CSV table of N, CA and C in Angstrom, one decimal:
chain,number,residue,atom,x,y,z
A,239,MET,N,-14.0,-18.7,-2.3
A,239,MET,CA,-12.7,-18.1,-2.5
A,239,MET,C,-12.7,-16.7,-1.9
A,240,ASN,N,-11.8,-16.4,-1.0
A,240,ASN,CA,-11.8,-15.1,-0.4
A,240,ASN,C,-11.1,-14.1,-1.3
A,241,LYS,N,-11.1,-12.8,-0.9
A,241,LYS,CA,-10.6,-11.7,-1.8
A,241,LYS,C,-9.1,-11.9,-2.1
A,242,LYS,N,-8.3,-12.3,-1.1
A,242,LYS,CA,-6.8,-12.5,-1.3
A,242,LYS,C,-6.6,-13.6,-2.3
A,243,GLU,N,-7.3,-14.8,-2.1
A,243,GLU,CA,-7.2,-15.9,-3.1
A,243,GLU,C,-7.6,-15.5,-4.5
A,244,ASN,N,-8.6,-14.7,-4.6
A,244,ASN,CA,-9.1,-14.2,-5.9
A,244,ASN,C,-8.0,-13.4,-6.6
A,245,TRP,N,-7.4,-12.5,-5.9
A,245,TRP,CA,-6.3,-11.6,-6.5
A,245,TRP,C,-5.1,-12.5,-6.8
A,246,ASN,N,-4.8,-13.4,-6.0
A,246,ASN,CA,-3.7,-14.3,-6.2
A,246,ASN,C,-3.9,-15.1,-7.5
A,247,GLU,N,-5.1,-15.5,-7.7
A,247,GLU,CA,-5.5,-16.3,-9.0
A,247,GLU,C,-5.4,-15.3,-10.2
A,248,ILE,N,-5.9,-14.1,-10.0
A,248,ILE,CA,-5.8,-13.1,-11.1
A,248,ILE,C,-4.4,-12.9,-11.5
A,249,ILE,N,-3.5,-12.7,-10.5
A,249,ILE,CA,-2.1,-12.4,-10.8
A,249,ILE,C,-1.4,-13.6,-11.4
A,250,LYS,N,-1.8,-14.8,-11.0
A,250,LYS,CA,-1.3,-16.0,-11.6
A,250,LYS,C,-1.7,-16.1,-13.1
A,251,LYS,N,-2.9,-15.8,-13.4
A,251,LYS,CA,-3.4,-15.8,-14.8
A,251,LYS,C,-2.6,-14.8,-15.6
A,252,TRP,N,-2.4,-13.6,-15.0
A,252,TRP,CA,-1.6,-12.6,-15.7
A,252,TRP,C,-0.2,-13.1,-16.1
A,253,LYS,N,0.5,-13.7,-15.1
A,253,LYS,CA,1.8,-14.2,-15.3
A,253,LYS,C,1.8,-15.3,-16.4
A,254,GLU,N,0.8,-16.1,-16.4
A,254,GLU,CA,0.7,-17.2,-17.5
A,254,GLU,C,0.4,-16.6,-18.8
A,255,SER,N,-0.2,-15.4,-18.9
A,255,SER,CA,-0.7,-14.9,-20.1
A,255,SER,C,0.4,-14.3,-21.0
A,256,GLY,N,1.5,-13.8,-20.4
A,256,GLY,CA,2.5,-13.2,-21.2
A,256,GLY,C,2.2,-11.8,-21.6
A,257,ASN,N,1.1,-11.3,-21.2
A,257,ASN,CA,0.7,-9.9,-21.6
A,257,ASN,C,1.3,-8.9,-20.6
A,258,SER,N,1.3,-7.7,-21.0
A,258,SER,CA,1.7,-6.6,-20.0
A,258,SER,C,0.6,-6.5,-19.0
A,259,GLN,N,0.8,-5.8,-17.9
A,259,GLN,CA,-0.2,-5.6,-16.9
A,259,GLN,C,-1.3,-4.8,-17.5
A,260,ALA,N,-1.0,-3.8,-18.2
A,260,ALA,CA,-2.0,-2.9,-18.8
A,260,ALA,C,-2.9,-3.7,-19.8
A,261,GLY,N,-2.3,-4.5,-20.6
A,261,GLY,CA,-3.0,-5.3,-21.6
A,261,GLY,C,-3.9,-6.3,-21.0
A,262,PHE,N,-3.4,-7.0,-20.0
A,262,PHE,CA,-4.2,-8.0,-19.3
A,262,PHE,C,-5.4,-7.3,-18.6
A,263,CYS,N,-5.1,-6.2,-17.9
A,263,CYS,CA,-6.2,-5.6,-17.2
A,263,CYS,C,-7.3,-5.0,-18.2
A,264,ARG,N,-6.9,-4.5,-19.3
A,264,ARG,CA,-7.8,-4.1,-20.3
A,264,ARG,C,-8.7,-5.2,-20.9
A,265,GLU,N,-8.0,-6.4,-21.1
A,265,GLU,CA,-8.8,-7.5,-21.6
A,265,GLU,C,-9.8,-8.0,-20.6
A,266,LYS,N,-9.4,-8.0,-19.3
A,266,LYS,CA,-10.3,-8.6,-18.3
A,266,LYS,C,-11.1,-7.6,-17.6
A,267,SER,N,-11.1,-6.3,-18.0
A,267,SER,CA,-11.8,-5.2,-17.4
A,267,SER,C,-11.5,-5.1,-15.9
A,268,ILE,N,-10.2,-5.1,-15.6
A,268,ILE,CA,-9.8,-4.9,-14.3
A,268,ILE,C,-9.1,-3.6,-14.1
A,269,SER,N,-9.3,-2.9,-13.0
A,269,SER,CA,-8.7,-1.6,-12.7
A,269,SER,C,-7.1,-1.9,-12.6
A,270,LEU,N,-6.4,-1.1,-13.5
A,270,LEU,CA,-4.9,-1.3,-13.5
A,270,LEU,C,-4.3,-0.8,-12.1
A,271,PRO,N,-4.8,0.3,-11.5
A,271,PRO,CA,-4.3,0.7,-10.2
A,271,PRO,C,-4.5,-0.4,-9.1
A,272,ALA,N,-5.7,-1.0,-9.2
A,272,ALA,CA,-6.1,-2.1,-8.2
A,272,ALA,C,-5.2,-3.3,-8.4
A,273,PHE,N,-5.0,-3.6,-9.7
A,273,PHE,CA,-4.1,-4.8,-10.0
A,273,PHE,C,-2.7,-4.5,-9.5
A,274,GLY,N,-2.2,-3.3,-9.7
A,274,GLY,CA,-0.8,-2.9,-9.3
A,274,GLY,C,-0.7,-3.0,-7.8
A,275,TYR,N,-1.7,-2.5,-7.1
A,275,TYR,CA,-1.7,-2.6,-5.6
A,275,TYR,C,-1.6,-4.0,-5.1
A,276,HIS,N,-2.4,-4.9,-5.6
A,276,HIS,CA,-2.4,-6.3,-5.2
A,276,HIS,C,-1.2,-7.0,-5.6
A,277,TYR,N,-0.7,-6.7,-6.8
A,277,TYR,CA,0.6,-7.3,-7.3
A,277,TYR,C,1.7,-6.9,-6.3
A,278,ARG,N,1.9,-5.6,-6.0
A,278,ARG,CA,2.9,-5.2,-5.1
A,278,ARG,C,2.7,-5.8,-3.7
A,279,LYS,N,1.5,-5.9,-3.3
A,279,LYS,CA,1.2,-6.5,-2.0
A,279,LYS,C,1.7,-7.9,-1.9
A,280,GLU,N,1.4,-8.7,-3.0
A,280,GLU,CA,1.9,-10.1,-3.1
A,280,GLU,C,3.4,-10.1,-3.1
A,281,ALA,N,4.0,-9.2,-3.9
A,281,ALA,CA,5.5,-9.2,-4.0
A,281,ALA,C,6.1,-9.0,-2.6
A,282,VAL,N,5.6,-8.1,-1.8
A,282,VAL,CA,6.1,-7.8,-0.5
A,282,VAL,C,6.0,-9.1,0.4
A,283,SER,N,4.8,-9.8,0.4
A,283,SER,CA,4.6,-10.9,1.2
A,283,SER,C,5.6,-12.1,0.8
A,284,ILE,N,5.9,-12.1,-0.6
A,284,ILE,CA,6.8,-13.2,-1.0
A,284,ILE,C,8.2,-12.8,-0.6
A,285,SER,N,8.6,-11.6,-0.6
A,285,SER,CA,10.0,-11.2,-0.3
A,285,SER,C,10.2,-11.4,1.2
A,286,LYS,N,9.2,-11.3,2.0
A,286,LYS,CA,9.4,-11.5,3.5
A,286,LYS,C,9.9,-12.9,3.8
A,287,ASN,N,9.6,-13.9,3.0
A,287,ASN,CA,10.1,-15.2,3.3
A,287,ASN,C,11.4,-15.5,2.6
A,288,GLY,N,11.9,-14.5,1.8
A,288,GLY,CA,13.2,-14.7,1.2
A,288,GLY,C,13.2,-15.3,-0.2
A,289,PHE,N,12.0,-15.7,-0.7
A,289,PHE,CA,12.0,-16.4,-2.0
A,289,PHE,C,11.1,-15.6,-2.9
A,290,ILE,N,11.5,-15.5,-4.1
A,290,ILE,CA,10.8,-14.8,-5.1
A,290,ILE,C,10.6,-15.7,-6.3
A,291,GLU,N,9.4,-15.9,-6.8
A,291,GLU,CA,9.2,-16.7,-8.0
A,291,GLU,C,9.7,-16.0,-9.3
A,292,ILE,N,10.5,-16.6,-10.1
A,292,ILE,CA,11.0,-16.1,-11.3
A,292,ILE,C,10.4,-17.0,-12.4
A,293,PRO,N,9.3,-16.5,-13.1
A,293,PRO,CA,8.8,-17.3,-14.2
A,293,PRO,C,9.7,-17.3,-15.4
A,294,ILE,N,9.9,-18.5,-15.9
A,294,ILE,CA,10.8,-18.6,-17.1
A,294,ILE,C,10.0,-19.2,-18.2
A,295,LYS,N,10.0,-18.5,-19.3
A,295,LYS,CA,9.3,-19.0,-20.5
A,295,LYS,C,10.4,-19.6,-21.4
A,296,THR,N,10.2,-20.8,-21.8
A,296,THR,CA,11.2,-21.5,-22.6
A,296,THR,C,10.7,-21.8,-24.0
A,297,LYS,N,11.6,-21.9,-24.9
A,297,LYS,CA,11.3,-22.3,-26.3
A,297,LYS,C,12.4,-23.3,-26.7
A,298,GLU,N,12.0,-24.4,-27.2
A,298,GLU,CA,13.0,-25.4,-27.6
A,298,GLU,C,13.9,-24.9,-28.7
A,299,THR,N,15.1,-24.9,-28.4
A,299,THR,CA,16.1,-24.6,-29.4
A,299,THR,C,17.3,-25.5,-29.2
A,300,GLY,N,18.1,-25.7,-30.2
A,300,GLY,CA,19.2,-26.6,-30.1
A,300,GLY,C,20.4,-25.9,-29.4
A,301,ASN,N,20.5,-24.6,-29.5
A,301,ASN,CA,21.7,-23.9,-29.0
A,301,ASN,C,21.4,-23.0,-27.8
A,302,SER,N,20.7,-23.4,-26.8
A,302,SER,CA,20.4,-22.5,-25.7
A,302,SER,C,20.9,-23.1,-24.4
A,303,SER,N,21.3,-22.2,-23.5
A,303,SER,CA,21.8,-22.6,-22.2
A,303,SER,C,21.5,-21.5,-21.2
A,304,LEU,N,21.5,-21.9,-20.0
A,304,LEU,CA,21.3,-20.9,-18.9
A,304,LEU,C,22.2,-21.3,-17.8
A,305,SER,N,23.0,-20.3,-17.2
A,305,SER,CA,23.9,-20.6,-16.1
A,305,SER,C,23.7,-19.6,-15.0
A,306,LEU,N,23.9,-20.0,-13.8
A,306,LEU,CA,23.8,-19.1,-12.6
A,306,LEU,C,25.0,-19.3,-11.8
A,307,GLU,N,25.6,-18.2,-11.4
A,307,GLU,CA,26.8,-18.2,-10.6
A,307,GLU,C,26.6,-17.2,-9.4
A,308,ILE,N,27.0,-17.7,-8.2
A,308,ILE,CA,27.0,-16.8,-7.1
A,308,ILE,C,28.4,-16.7,-6.5
A,309,SER,N,29.0,-15.5,-6.6
A,309,SER,CA,30.4,-15.4,-6.2
A,309,SER,C,30.4,-15.2,-4.7
A,310,GLN,N,31.7,-15.2,-4.2
A,310,GLN,CA,31.9,-15.1,-2.7
A,310,GLN,C,31.5,-13.7,-2.2
A,311,ASN,N,31.5,-12.7,-3.1
A,311,ASN,CA,31.2,-11.3,-2.6
A,311,ASN,C,29.7,-11.1,-2.7
A,312,GLY,N,28.9,-12.1,-3.1
A,312,GLY,CA,27.5,-11.9,-3.1
A,312,GLY,C,26.9,-11.5,-4.5
A,313,GLU,N,27.8,-11.4,-5.5
A,313,GLU,CA,27.3,-11.1,-6.8
A,313,GLU,C,26.7,-12.3,-7.4
A,314,ILE,N,25.5,-12.1,-8.1
A,314,ILE,CA,24.8,-13.1,-8.7
A,314,ILE,C,24.9,-12.9,-10.2
A,315,ILE,N,25.3,-13.8,-11.0
A,315,ILE,CA,25.5,-13.7,-12.4
A,315,ILE,C,24.6,-14.7,-13.1
A,316,ILE,N,23.7,-14.2,-14.0
A,316,ILE,CA,22.8,-15.1,-14.7
A,316,ILE,C,23.2,-14.9,-16.2
A,317,GLN,N,23.6,-16.0,-16.9
A,317,GLN,CA,23.9,-15.9,-18.3
A,317,GLN,C,22.9,-16.7,-19.1
A,318,ILE,N,22.4,-16.1,-20.1
A,318,ILE,CA,21.4,-16.8,-21.0
A,318,ILE,C,21.9,-16.7,-22.4
A,319,LYS,N,22.0,-17.9,-23.0
A,319,LYS,CA,22.6,-18.0,-24.4
A,319,LYS,C,21.6,-18.6,-25.3
A,320,GLN,N,21.2,-18.0,-26.4
A,320,GLN,CA,20.3,-18.5,-27.4
A,320,GLN,C,21.0,-18.3,-28.7
A,321,GLY,N,21.3,-19.4,-29.4
A,321,GLY,CA,22.1,-19.3,-30.6
A,321,GLY,C,23.4,-18.6,-30.4
A,322,ASN,N,23.6,-17.5,-31.2
A,322,ASN,CA,24.8,-16.8,-31.1
A,322,ASN,C,24.7,-15.6,-30.1
A,323,GLN,N,23.5,-15.4,-29.6
A,323,GLN,CA,23.3,-14.3,-28.7
A,323,GLN,C,23.6,-14.7,-27.2
A,324,LYS,N,24.3,-13.8,-26.5
A,324,LYS,CA,24.6,-14.1,-25.1
A,324,LYS,C,24.1,-12.9,-24.3
A,325,ASN,N,23.3,-13.1,-23.3
A,325,ASN,CA,22.8,-12.0,-22.4
A,325,ASN,C,23.3,-12.4,-21.0
A,326,CYS,N,23.8,-11.4,-20.4
A,326,CYS,CA,24.3,-11.6,-19.0
A,326,CYS,C,23.7,-10.6,-18.1
A,327,ILE,N,23.2,-11.0,-17.0
A,327,ILE,CA,22.5,-10.2,-16.0
A,327,ILE,C,23.4,-10.3,-14.7
A,328,ILE,N,23.8,-9.2,-14.2
A,328,ILE,CA,24.6,-9.3,-12.9
A,328,ILE,C,23.8,-8.5,-11.8
A,329,LEU,N,23.6,-9.2,-10.8
A,329,LEU,CA,22.9,-8.7,-9.6
A,329,LEU,C,23.8,-8.7,-8.4
A,330,TYR,N,23.6,-7.7,-7.5
A,330,TYR,CA,24.3,-7.8,-6.3
A,330,TYR,C,23.2,-7.8,-5.2
A,331,SER,N,23.2,-8.9,-4.5
A,331,SER,CA,22.2,-9.1,-3.5
A,331,SER,C,22.6,-8.8,-2.1
A,332,GLY,N,23.9,-8.7,-1.8
A,332,GLY,CA,24.4,-8.5,-0.5
A,332,GLY,C,24.4,-9.8,0.2
A,333,PHE,N,24.0,-10.9,-0.5
A,333,PHE,CA,24.0,-12.2,0.1
A,333,PHE,C,25.5,-12.7,0.2
A,334,LYS,N,25.9,-13.1,1.4
A,334,LYS,CA,27.2,-13.6,1.6
A,334,LYS,C,27.2,-15.1,1.9
A,335,PRO,N,27.5,-15.9,0.9
A,335,PRO,CA,27.5,-17.3,1.1
A,335,PRO,C,28.6,-17.8,2.0
A,336,THR,N,28.4,-18.8,2.8
A,336,THR,CA,29.4,-19.3,3.7
A,336,THR,C,30.1,-20.4,3.0
A,337,VAL,N,31.4,-20.4,3.0
A,337,VAL,CA,32.3,-21.3,2.3
A,337,VAL,C,32.9,-22.3,3.3
């Protein structure tokens, strides 16, 4: 395994752990600045191809839903509902869908 593959594996394990970067690095005796460097480096390479992984942790509930809306002006709206709580995230990507 080369250095890049090794860091990709470390970052993958961090994402799966649910820990903060600092907590994960402390547990694994990894330098936090080195981890941050490689994490940002991975994020830049991902964004160059236009796709970004968004990990979603789910918990089974009877009253949950997720919706995604992309408007014609490029606004992206993500709504997450769990029980009586509703969270809304609005992003503007500059993305102009063709209709």
